[in-house]
Amino acid sequence: MNNSALWIVLHRMRAPLLVLIVTYTIAIIGFLLIDGMDNNGKVYHMNIFDAFYVVTYTATTIGFGEIPYAFTYGQRIWMSMIVYATVMGWFYSLGSIISLFQDKLLLAQIAESRFRKQIKNLNQSFLIVLGYNYTTSEIIKKANKEGVRTVVIEKDEHKINELNLENFTPAVPCLMGDVYDPLALEKAGLNSKYCKAVVSLFADDNLNLRVALTAKLLNKNVKLAIKSTTNDQSEDLRDLGVEIVENPYEIIAEQIDIALRNPYMGILEKWLHGIGTLDDEIKYLPKGKYLVYGFGKLGRKIYQVLNNNGIEVSFIIPSDEDIESIPKDMLNIVKFYETDEDESLLIEDIKNSSAIIARSTSDTLNLSILARSRKLNPNIVTIARESEMAYLSIFENANIDFVFIPSKVLIEKTTNALLAPYSSKFIEMVKEQQELDFAEKVILRIKNKIGSNPITFGLTVEKEKSYAIWNSLVNKKRIITLDVCRRSRSNWQEHNKILPLILIRNSQVYLLPSWDMELELDDKVLFVSDEESKNDLRWISKNIYEFYYVYFGKEKNMFNKLFKGGY
Amino acid sequence: MNLEKVISGFFIILAMTLNFGFFYGDIDDISQHSKYELFAAIVVNLIATTLKLGDRTQMGSVLLATSLVADIQLIAAATVWTIGAYAYALDSSTIVLVVSLSGGALLANFVSVVLYVGDTLKSKR
């Protein structure tokens, strides 16, 4: 019996229904027994139907009057007694039904059965997103944009209401429940063939680990995107077979590293993640002495990154940070400024440094130390981490040179890994290149060919996604080169503004493939282009007539020729 | 002893006996079938049905189903009788229909009692 809502209603209605039946019966029996009088003054007994009729309209307070004949006093006395019992019995039943529909348990059951139905009818790929907050709402928006549906599990009722107020299109089904509960995950469609991935980005590492474990045990084929803040945790997750492990601290350290070493790479990455354009100003981090405010989980990583780049670092520890948590071997590079004499040392340090990174856990402390440093040393480069992403950022207005927002990067990394796996692959490949100015060259090439803010899209050679190419390749045995992809639909000899970034063939990846490369079945290509060229390629890859034209340079059949000639 | 069991058993069996009382007699002779007995049978049947509501066990569901069948048959019998008596003449074919409908209800009630007794025998306490 899975229809619990109905059973709850039935169970709760037992007492009211019994009251109703009993009072009706007593009233009817009374009318049957009591003597009435007809118009001729003869004794008259109501029959069952008359009695039922009278009681029915009296109990519901309709009151048609005394029928079939005017009542005798005996009948009136009985009626005045019974009216209270039947009317109250009736109101009691109505009241029970109404209170039933305000019952939390029943409402929860109804919501759950509605959720189940939604999941059952979800016939396209979807993500299960755990917890609803700013970060996950951004992921939901991006997924909706890409045509991937999302399902949310959230424990807090207020957040569920927030989600419902957001009015996502298409709708986002939301289940109220514990995210680590196997039953909740199962209800959310973890075992559905359309379930693409589970996203768990909680601040609590243990919770994330628990989710990963549960999800992998329930369905080992599902992809997982899990946040982790320590190396041990990341190891554990990878051992479990988690595909996408996100460490926001590592992300910041990596970004600092990129900014120091290869700022062009940063621009390329930002553009691919959709948070910048190729024209963005290149900001160099200075190579002088660095001050870091706060140690935390990131301290060692930053130290390593800066050290690898040959930069001198010293740490300042804010008063609210626990000294015990700092590893022993790092204590020699950590400085404490507690007394007034230390204060002058701190001022001296700030004056001598070329950059300060404020990354303590408190946004307020970070902002105040940055403001102070700038006052003491106008040339200092200020770098801050914004701990939580909000709709309105105070950091944006504080004129800070570099702001790292881990949650923003987290959103981009997760959505790209899940929804656009090719661009993640592309970034990975570019980073692996030995040539230092490789990223710069790529940017220049894209900018010259297409513009400063082009779009990227993927093309897969398979029957469902690109029928025309698939058809030519498999059925007609034609040789197709990448060159077909850049031909214009209006004139096949002209080239569109389009560039292939990578081509993935089985496990082989070709970075910036040349135009004469031959396409094979199941190839995946990431293109960068403008809107029009993307549109052209969509047509060419799906429509056999368009494909025929750009391939052979003429229309496919006589009818088409005549039709076009008529214009 | 379980008071709830006593009450529900009482109503289930009373529903059957009243039903039988009404059904017993010549099928086309109205004088052998009391309308008051039919009324009592309907009321007791409704109470028995209500008592079975919300029992989520397999047995509870089957008992509820049989009870609903009996209710529908008896209410149909009463309706046919009322319509026959007030809107048309009460001839023997109407009486046959009323009594045979109550006979069907009797069968459902009988099944219900058999299931109930069987369930009671099966339970260890």
mmCIF file of N, CA, C and O in Angstrom, chain A residues 114-190:
data_model
loop_
_atom_site.group_PDB
_atom_site.id
_atom_site.type_symbol
_atom_site.label_atom_id
_atom_site.label_comp_id
_atom_site.label_asym_id
_atom_site.label_seq_id
_atom_site.Cartn_x
_atom_site.Cartn_y
_atom_site.Cartn_z
ATOM 1 N N ARG A 114 3.161 13.578 -4.845
ATOM 2 C CA ARG A 114 3.268 14.439 -6.021
ATOM 3 C C ARG A 114 4.705 14.422 -6.553
ATOM 4 O O ARG A 114 4.944 14.342 -7.753
ATOM 5 N N PHE A 115 5.670 14.480 -5.606
ATOM 6 C CA PHE A 115 7.082 14.450 -5.989
ATOM 7 C C PHE A 115 7.403 13.160 -6.748
ATOM 8 O O PHE A 115 8.041 13.169 -7.791
ATOM 9 N N ARG A 116 6.904 12.037 -6.218
ATOM 10 C CA ARG A 116 7.156 10.754 -6.873
ATOM 11 C C ARG A 116 6.626 10.743 -8.300
ATOM 12 O O ARG A 116 7.257 10.234 -9.217
ATOM 13 N N LYS A 117 5.451 11.324 -8.455
ATOM 14 C CA LYS A 117 4.848 11.352 -9.781
ATOM 15 C C LYS A 117 5.702 12.192 -10.723
ATOM 16 O O LYS A 117 5.930 11.836 -11.866
ATOM 17 N N GLN A 118 6.191 13.347 -10.190
ATOM 18 C CA GLN A 118 7.036 14.217 -11.024
ATOM 19 C C GLN A 118 8.288 13.476 -11.485
ATOM 20 O O GLN A 118 8.687 13.562 -12.633
ATOM 21 N N ILE A 119 8.902 12.736 -10.540
ATOM 22 C CA ILE A 119 10.124 12.020 -10.890
ATOM 23 C C ILE A 119 9.816 10.935 -11.915
ATOM 24 O O ILE A 119 10.573 10.713 -12.858
ATOM 25 N N LYS A 120 8.686 10.283 -11.742
ATOM 26 C CA LYS A 120 8.315 9.207 -12.656
ATOM 27 C C LYS A 120 8.129 9.749 -14.071
ATOM 28 O O LYS A 120 8.431 9.076 -15.053
ATOM 29 N N ASN A 121 7.628 10.979 -14.162
ATOM 30 C CA ASN A 121 7.362 11.557 -15.474
ATOM 31 C C ASN A 121 8.561 12.309 -16.046
ATOM 32 O O ASN A 121 8.467 12.897 -17.112
ATOM 33 N N LEU A 122 9.664 12.313 -15.329
ATOM 34 C CA LEU A 122 10.855 13.043 -15.784
ATOM 35 C C LEU A 122 11.570 12.183 -16.819
ATOM 36 O O LEU A 122 12.308 11.273 -16.469
ATOM 37 N N ASN A 123 11.326 12.465 -18.092
ATOM 38 C CA ASN A 123 11.876 11.593 -19.125
ATOM 39 C C ASN A 123 13.048 12.229 -19.856
ATOM 40 O O ASN A 123 13.216 12.050 -21.051
ATOM 41 N N GLN A 124 13.847 13.026 -19.148
ATOM 42 C CA GLN A 124 15.055 13.555 -19.756
ATOM 43 C C GLN A 124 16.125 13.586 -18.666
ATOM 44 O O GLN A 124 15.810 13.436 -17.483
ATOM 45 N N SER A 125 17.382 13.751 -19.082
ATOM 46 C CA SER A 125 18.446 13.612 -18.091
ATOM 47 C C SER A 125 18.324 14.706 -17.029
ATOM 48 O O SER A 125 17.949 15.828 -17.322
ATOM 49 N N PHE A 126 18.633 14.341 -15.796
ATOM 50 C CA PHE A 126 18.529 15.305 -14.710
ATOM 51 C C PHE A 126 19.649 15.103 -13.687
ATOM 52 O O PHE A 126 20.294 14.063 -13.642
ATOM 53 N N LEU A 127 19.871 16.164 -12.889
ATOM 54 C CA LEU A 127 20.850 16.122 -11.809
ATOM 55 C C LEU A 127 20.102 16.091 -10.491
ATOM 56 O O LEU A 127 19.049 16.701 -10.365
ATOM 57 N N ILE A 128 20.656 15.407 -9.505
ATOM 58 C CA ILE A 128 20.098 15.508 -8.166
ATOM 59 C C ILE A 128 20.982 16.476 -7.393
ATOM 60 O O ILE A 128 22.173 16.230 -7.224
ATOM 61 N N VAL A 129 20.420 17.602 -6.984
ATOM 62 C CA VAL A 129 21.179 18.609 -6.255
ATOM 63 C C VAL A 129 20.779 18.535 -4.793
ATOM 64 O O VAL A 129 19.600 18.569 -4.462
ATOM 65 N N LEU A 130 21.769 18.416 -3.909
ATOM 66 C CA LEU A 130 21.469 18.257 -2.494
ATOM 67 C C LEU A 130 21.615 19.593 -1.786
ATOM 68 O O LEU A 130 22.646 20.252 -1.889
ATOM 69 N N GLY A 131 20.585 19.990 -1.102
ATOM 70 C CA GLY A 131 20.614 21.253 -0.379
ATOM 71 C C GLY A 131 20.322 22.401 -1.324
ATOM 72 O O GLY A 131 20.751 22.393 -2.475
ATOM 73 N N TYR A 132 19.553 23.397 -0.843
ATOM 74 C CA TYR A 132 19.253 24.545 -1.689
ATOM 75 C C TYR A 132 19.856 25.788 -1.050
ATOM 76 O O TYR A 132 19.552 26.124 0.091
ATOM 77 N N ASN A 133 20.744 26.454 -1.764
ATOM 78 C CA ASN A 133 21.312 27.724 -1.304
ATOM 79 C C ASN A 133 21.725 28.517 -2.543
ATOM 80 O O ASN A 133 21.386 28.120 -3.665
ATOM 81 N N TYR A 134 22.463 29.598 -2.329
ATOM 82 C CA TYR A 134 22.800 30.430 -3.485
ATOM 83 C C TYR A 134 23.600 29.644 -4.523
ATOM 84 O O TYR A 134 23.327 29.699 -5.714
ATOM 85 N N THR A 135 24.597 28.901 -4.038
ATOM 86 C CA THR A 135 25.454 28.147 -4.956
ATOM 87 C C THR A 135 24.642 27.165 -5.789
ATOM 88 O O THR A 135 24.739 27.137 -7.012
ATOM 89 N N THR A 136 23.817 26.359 -5.101
ATOM 90 C CA THR A 136 23.078 25.345 -5.864
ATOM 91 C C THR A 136 22.005 25.977 -6.745
ATOM 92 O O THR A 136 21.700 25.455 -7.807
ATOM 93 N N SER A 137 21.469 27.124 -6.316
ATOM 94 C CA SER A 137 20.456 27.739 -7.178
ATOM 95 C C SER A 137 21.089 28.201 -8.486
ATOM 96 O O SER A 137 20.470 28.130 -9.549
ATOM 97 N N GLU A 138 22.353 28.649 -8.415
ATOM 98 C CA GLU A 138 23.059 29.031 -9.644
ATOM 99 C C GLU A 138 23.270 27.810 -10.537
ATOM 100 O O GLU A 138 23.160 27.881 -11.757
ATOM 101 N N ILE A 139 23.603 26.681 -9.896
ATOM 102 C CA ILE A 139 23.801 25.448 -10.668
ATOM 103 C C ILE A 139 22.493 25.045 -11.350
ATOM 104 O O ILE A 139 22.480 24.658 -12.518
ATOM 105 N N ILE A 140 21.386 25.186 -10.610
ATOM 106 C CA ILE A 140 20.084 24.832 -11.185
ATOM 107 C C ILE A 140 19.795 25.700 -12.403
ATOM 108 O O ILE A 140 19.372 25.223 -13.446
ATOM 109 N N LYS A 141 20.090 27.022 -12.269
ATOM 110 C CA LYS A 141 19.834 27.926 -13.389
ATOM 111 C C LYS A 141 20.635 27.507 -14.615
ATOM 112 O O LYS A 141 20.133 27.466 -15.734
ATOM 113 N N LYS A 142 21.918 27.197 -14.368
ATOM 114 C CA LYS A 142 22.774 26.817 -15.501
ATOM 115 C C LYS A 142 22.294 25.530 -16.144
ATOM 116 O O LYS A 142 22.291 25.392 -17.365
ATOM 117 N N ALA A 143 21.895 24.580 -15.300
ATOM 118 C CA ALA A 143 21.430 23.295 -15.823
ATOM 119 C C ALA A 143 20.168 23.492 -16.653
ATOM 120 O O ALA A 143 20.041 22.945 -17.741
ATOM 121 N N ASN A 144 19.254 24.309 -16.153
ATOM 122 C CA ASN A 144 18.020 24.568 -16.893
ATOM 123 C C ASN A 144 18.323 25.179 -18.256
ATOM 124 O O ASN A 144 17.670 24.876 -19.241
ATOM 125 N N LYS A 145 19.329 26.049 -18.267
ATOM 126 C CA LYS A 145 19.726 26.693 -19.511
ATOM 127 C C LYS A 145 20.244 25.666 -20.521
ATOM 128 O O LYS A 145 20.014 25.789 -21.715
ATOM 129 N N GLU A 146 20.941 24.658 -19.995
ATOM 130 C CA GLU A 146 21.519 23.637 -20.868
ATOM 131 C C GLU A 146 20.511 22.544 -21.214
ATOM 132 O O GLU A 146 20.858 21.566 -21.871
ATOM 133 N N GLY A 147 19.282 22.676 -20.694
ATOM 134 C CA GLY A 147 18.278 21.655 -20.978
ATOM 135 C C GLY A 147 18.410 20.415 -20.123
ATOM 136 O O GLY A 147 17.913 19.363 -20.481
ATOM 137 N N VAL A 148 19.111 20.533 -19.005
ATOM 138 C CA VAL A 148 19.205 19.413 -18.070
ATOM 139 C C VAL A 148 18.332 19.742 -16.862
ATOM 140 O O VAL A 148 18.446 20.823 -16.293
ATOM 141 N N ARG A 149 17.441 18.827 -16.503
ATOM 142 C CA ARG A 149 16.547 19.096 -15.386
ATOM 143 C C ARG A 149 17.265 18.857 -14.059
ATOM 144 O O ARG A 149 18.309 18.203 -14.023
ATOM 145 N N THR A 150 16.706 19.387 -12.979
ATOM 146 C CA THR A 150 17.295 19.176 -11.668
ATOM 147 C C THR A 150 16.227 18.763 -10.668
ATOM 148 O O THR A 150 15.068 19.109 -10.808
ATOM 149 N N VAL A 151 16.676 18.001 -9.670
ATOM 150 C CA VAL A 151 15.810 17.569 -8.585
ATOM 151 C C VAL A 151 16.535 17.941 -7.293
ATOM 152 O O VAL A 151 17.738 17.741 -7.194
ATOM 153 N N VAL A 152 15.823 18.533 -6.343
ATOM 154 C CA VAL A 152 16.476 19.000 -5.125
ATOM 155 C C VAL A 152 15.979 18.205 -3.921
ATOM 156 O O VAL A 152 14.792 17.886 -3.826
ATOM 157 N N ILE A 153 16.897 17.861 -3.028
ATOM 158 C CA ILE A 153 16.497 17.328 -1.726
ATOM 159 C C ILE A 153 16.928 18.352 -0.693
ATOM 160 O O ILE A 153 18.091 18.771 -0.672
ATOM 161 N N GLU A 154 16.010 18.797 0.138
ATOM 162 C CA GLU A 154 16.327 19.827 1.128
ATOM 163 C C GLU A 154 15.546 19.528 2.400
ATOM 164 O O GLU A 154 14.425 19.061 2.356
ATOM 165 N N LYS A 155 16.208 19.798 3.529
ATOM 166 C CA LYS A 155 15.568 19.471 4.792
ATOM 167 C C LYS A 155 14.762 20.649 5.336
ATOM 168 O O LYS A 155 13.704 20.473 5.929
ATOM 169 N N ASP A 156 15.260 21.847 5.082
ATOM 170 C CA ASP A 156 14.672 23.041 5.676
ATOM 171 C C ASP A 156 13.446 23.513 4.885
ATOM 172 O O ASP A 156 13.522 23.765 3.690
ATOM 173 N N GLU A 157 12.338 23.655 5.590
ATOM 174 C CA GLU A 157 11.102 24.021 4.908
ATOM 175 C C GLU A 157 11.176 25.434 4.314
ATOM 176 O O GLU A 157 10.658 25.695 3.235
ATOM 177 N N HIS A 158 11.856 26.334 5.038
ATOM 178 C CA HIS A 158 11.951 27.711 4.542
ATOM 179 C C HIS A 158 12.677 27.766 3.211
ATOM 180 O O HIS A 158 12.312 28.511 2.312
ATOM 181 N N LYS A 159 13.728 26.948 3.123
ATOM 182 C CA LYS A 159 14.496 26.955 1.873
ATOM 183 C C LYS A 159 13.678 26.359 0.744
ATOM 184 O O LYS A 159 13.798 26.789 -0.405
ATOM 185 N N ILE A 160 12.856 25.370 1.073
ATOM 186 C CA ILE A 160 11.974 24.803 0.047
ATOM 187 C C ILE A 160 11.016 25.872 -0.454
ATOM 188 O O ILE A 160 10.787 26.011 -1.657
ATOM 189 N N ASN A 161 10.501 26.669 0.493
ATOM 190 C CA ASN A 161 9.608 27.749 0.084
ATOM 191 C C ASN A 161 10.336 28.737 -0.805
ATOM 192 O O ASN A 161 9.787 29.228 -1.792
ATOM 193 N N GLU A 162 11.593 29.037 -0.439
ATOM 194 C CA GLU A 162 12.393 29.944 -1.264
ATOM 195 C C GLU A 162 12.520 29.412 -2.685
ATOM 196 O O GLU A 162 12.363 30.141 -3.654
ATOM 197 N N LEU A 163 12.785 28.110 -2.772
ATOM 198 C CA LEU A 163 12.942 27.472 -4.080
ATOM 199 C C LEU A 163 11.646 27.587 -4.874
ATOM 200 O O LEU A 163 11.656 27.907 -6.051
ATOM 201 N N ASN A 164 10.530 27.357 -4.197
ATOM 202 C CA ASN A 164 9.251 27.427 -4.901
ATOM 203 C C ASN A 164 8.958 28.845 -5.367
ATOM 204 O O ASN A 164 8.363 29.052 -6.421
ATOM 205 N N LEU A 165 9.412 29.833 -4.564
ATOM 206 C CA LEU A 165 9.178 31.225 -4.952
ATOM 207 C C LEU A 165 10.021 31.624 -6.147
ATOM 208 O O LEU A 165 9.691 32.542 -6.877
ATOM 209 N N GLU A 166 11.140 30.935 -6.305
ATOM 210 C CA GLU A 166 12.065 31.281 -7.391
ATOM 211 C C GLU A 166 11.444 31.017 -8.766
ATOM 212 O O GLU A 166 11.850 31.611 -9.753
ATOM 213 N N ASN A 167 10.451 30.116 -8.812
ATOM 214 C CA ASN A 167 9.749 29.818 -10.071
ATOM 215 C C ASN A 167 10.667 29.415 -11.206
ATOM 216 O O ASN A 167 10.687 30.056 -12.255
ATOM 217 N N PHE A 168 11.423 28.382 -10.998
ATOM 218 C CA PHE A 168 12.305 27.921 -12.067
ATOM 219 C C PHE A 168 11.481 27.367 -13.223
ATOM 220 O O PHE A 168 10.440 26.760 -13.023
ATOM 221 N N THR A 169 11.954 27.600 -14.432
ATOM 222 C CA THR A 169 11.329 26.992 -15.603
ATOM 223 C C THR A 169 12.402 26.219 -16.357
ATOM 224 O O THR A 169 13.397 26.829 -16.727
ATOM 225 N N PRO A 170 12.251 24.954 -16.609
ATOM 226 C CA PRO A 170 11.182 24.067 -16.149
ATOM 227 C C PRO A 170 11.224 23.868 -14.634
ATOM 228 O O PRO A 170 12.236 24.156 -14.011
ATOM 229 N N ALA A 171 10.121 23.383 -14.112
ATOM 230 C CA ALA A 171 9.990 23.275 -12.661
ATOM 231 C C ALA A 171 11.043 22.350 -12.061
ATOM 232 O O ALA A 171 11.507 21.427 -12.718
ATOM 233 N N VAL A 172 11.422 22.657 -10.823
ATOM 234 C CA VAL A 172 12.403 21.838 -10.115
ATOM 235 C C VAL A 172 11.673 21.095 -8.988
ATOM 236 O O VAL A 172 11.265 21.707 -8.021
ATOM 237 N N PRO A 173 11.495 19.786 -9.119
ATOM 238 C CA PRO A 173 10.840 19.040 -8.045
ATOM 239 C C PRO A 173 11.721 19.046 -6.796
ATOM 240 O O PRO A 173 12.940 18.954 -6.906
ATOM 241 N N CYS A 174 11.106 19.215 -5.645
ATOM 242 C CA CYS A 174 11.880 19.290 -4.415
ATOM 243 C C CYS A 174 11.306 18.327 -3.382
ATOM 244 O O CYS A 174 10.108 18.326 -3.126
ATOM 245 N N LEU A 175 12.185 17.519 -2.813
ATOM 246 C CA LEU A 175 11.758 16.566 -1.789
ATOM 247 C C LEU A 175 12.258 17.051 -0.449
ATOM 248 O O LEU A 175 13.392 17.484 -0.316
ATOM 249 N N MET A 176 11.380 16.999 0.564
ATOM 250 C CA MET A 176 11.806 17.376 1.896
ATOM 251 C C MET A 176 12.341 16.136 2.582
ATOM 252 O O MET A 176 11.624 15.145 2.730
ATOM 253 N N GLY A 177 13.606 16.166 2.971
ATOM 254 C CA GLY A 177 14.146 14.989 3.624
ATOM 255 C C GLY A 177 15.625 15.132 3.892
ATOM 256 O O GLY A 177 16.252 16.119 3.502
ATOM 257 N N ASP A 178 16.202 14.145 4.568
ATOM 258 C CA ASP A 178 17.625 14.151 4.850
ATOM 259 C C ASP A 178 18.382 13.720 3.609
ATOM 260 O O ASP A 178 18.040 12.720 2.981
ATOM 261 N N VAL A 179 19.460 14.474 3.302
ATOM 262 C CA VAL A 179 20.149 14.209 2.048
ATOM 263 C C VAL A 179 20.912 12.889 2.070
ATOM 264 O O VAL A 179 21.165 12.299 1.035
ATOM 265 N N TYR A 180 21.291 12.442 3.271
ATOM 266 C CA TYR A 180 22.071 11.202 3.318
ATOM 267 C C TYR A 180 21.169 9.982 3.479
ATOM 268 O O TYR A 180 21.631 8.868 3.585
ATOM 269 N N ASP A 181 19.867 10.228 3.535
ATOM 270 C CA ASP A 181 18.929 9.126 3.694
ATOM 271 C C ASP A 181 18.815 8.356 2.373
ATOM 272 O O ASP A 181 18.427 8.928 1.367
ATOM 273 N N PRO A 182 19.180 7.068 2.367
ATOM 274 C CA PRO A 182 19.144 6.310 1.112
ATOM 275 C C PRO A 182 17.752 6.333 0.465
ATOM 276 O O PRO A 182 17.623 6.421 -0.750
ATOM 277 N N LEU A 183 16.734 6.306 1.313
ATOM 278 C CA LEU A 183 15.366 6.290 0.791
ATOM 279 C C LEU A 183 15.064 7.589 0.046
ATOM 280 O O LEU A 183 14.449 7.579 -1.020
ATOM 281 N N ALA A 184 15.533 8.717 0.636
ATOM 282 C CA ALA A 184 15.285 10.016 -0.003
ATOM 283 C C ALA A 184 15.995 10.066 -1.354
ATOM 284 O O ALA A 184 15.435 10.533 -2.350
ATOM 285 N N LEU A 185 17.237 9.574 -1.400
ATOM 286 C CA LEU A 185 17.986 9.587 -2.654
ATOM 287 C C LEU A 185 17.294 8.707 -3.697
ATOM 288 O O LEU A 185 17.214 9.055 -4.867
ATOM 289 N N GLU A 186 16.785 7.581 -3.219
ATOM 290 C CA GLU A 186 16.109 6.665 -4.131
ATOM 291 C C GLU A 186 14.826 7.302 -4.671
ATOM 292 O O GLU A 186 14.528 7.222 -5.850
ATOM 293 N N LYS A 187 14.101 7.976 -3.767
ATOM 294 C CA LYS A 187 12.869 8.642 -4.190
ATOM 295 C C LYS A 187 13.170 9.737 -5.211
ATOM 296 O O LYS A 187 12.395 9.996 -6.109
ATOM 297 N N ALA A 188 14.327 10.398 -5.021
ATOM 298 C CA ALA A 188 14.686 11.502 -5.917
ATOM 299 C C ALA A 188 15.126 10.996 -7.278
ATOM 300 O O ALA A 188 15.486 11.782 -8.141
ATOM 301 N N GLY A 189 15.125 9.679 -7.464
ATOM 302 C CA GLY A 189 15.409 9.139 -8.789
ATOM 303 C C GLY A 189 16.853 8.749 -9.021
ATOM 304 O O GLY A 189 17.324 8.758 -10.152
ATOM 305 N N LEU A 190 17.563 8.402 -7.951
ATOM 306 C CA LEU A 190 18.977 8.020 -8.102
ATOM 307 C C LEU A 190 19.120 6.819 -9.028
ATOM 308 O O LEU A 190 20.093 6.707 -9.768
#
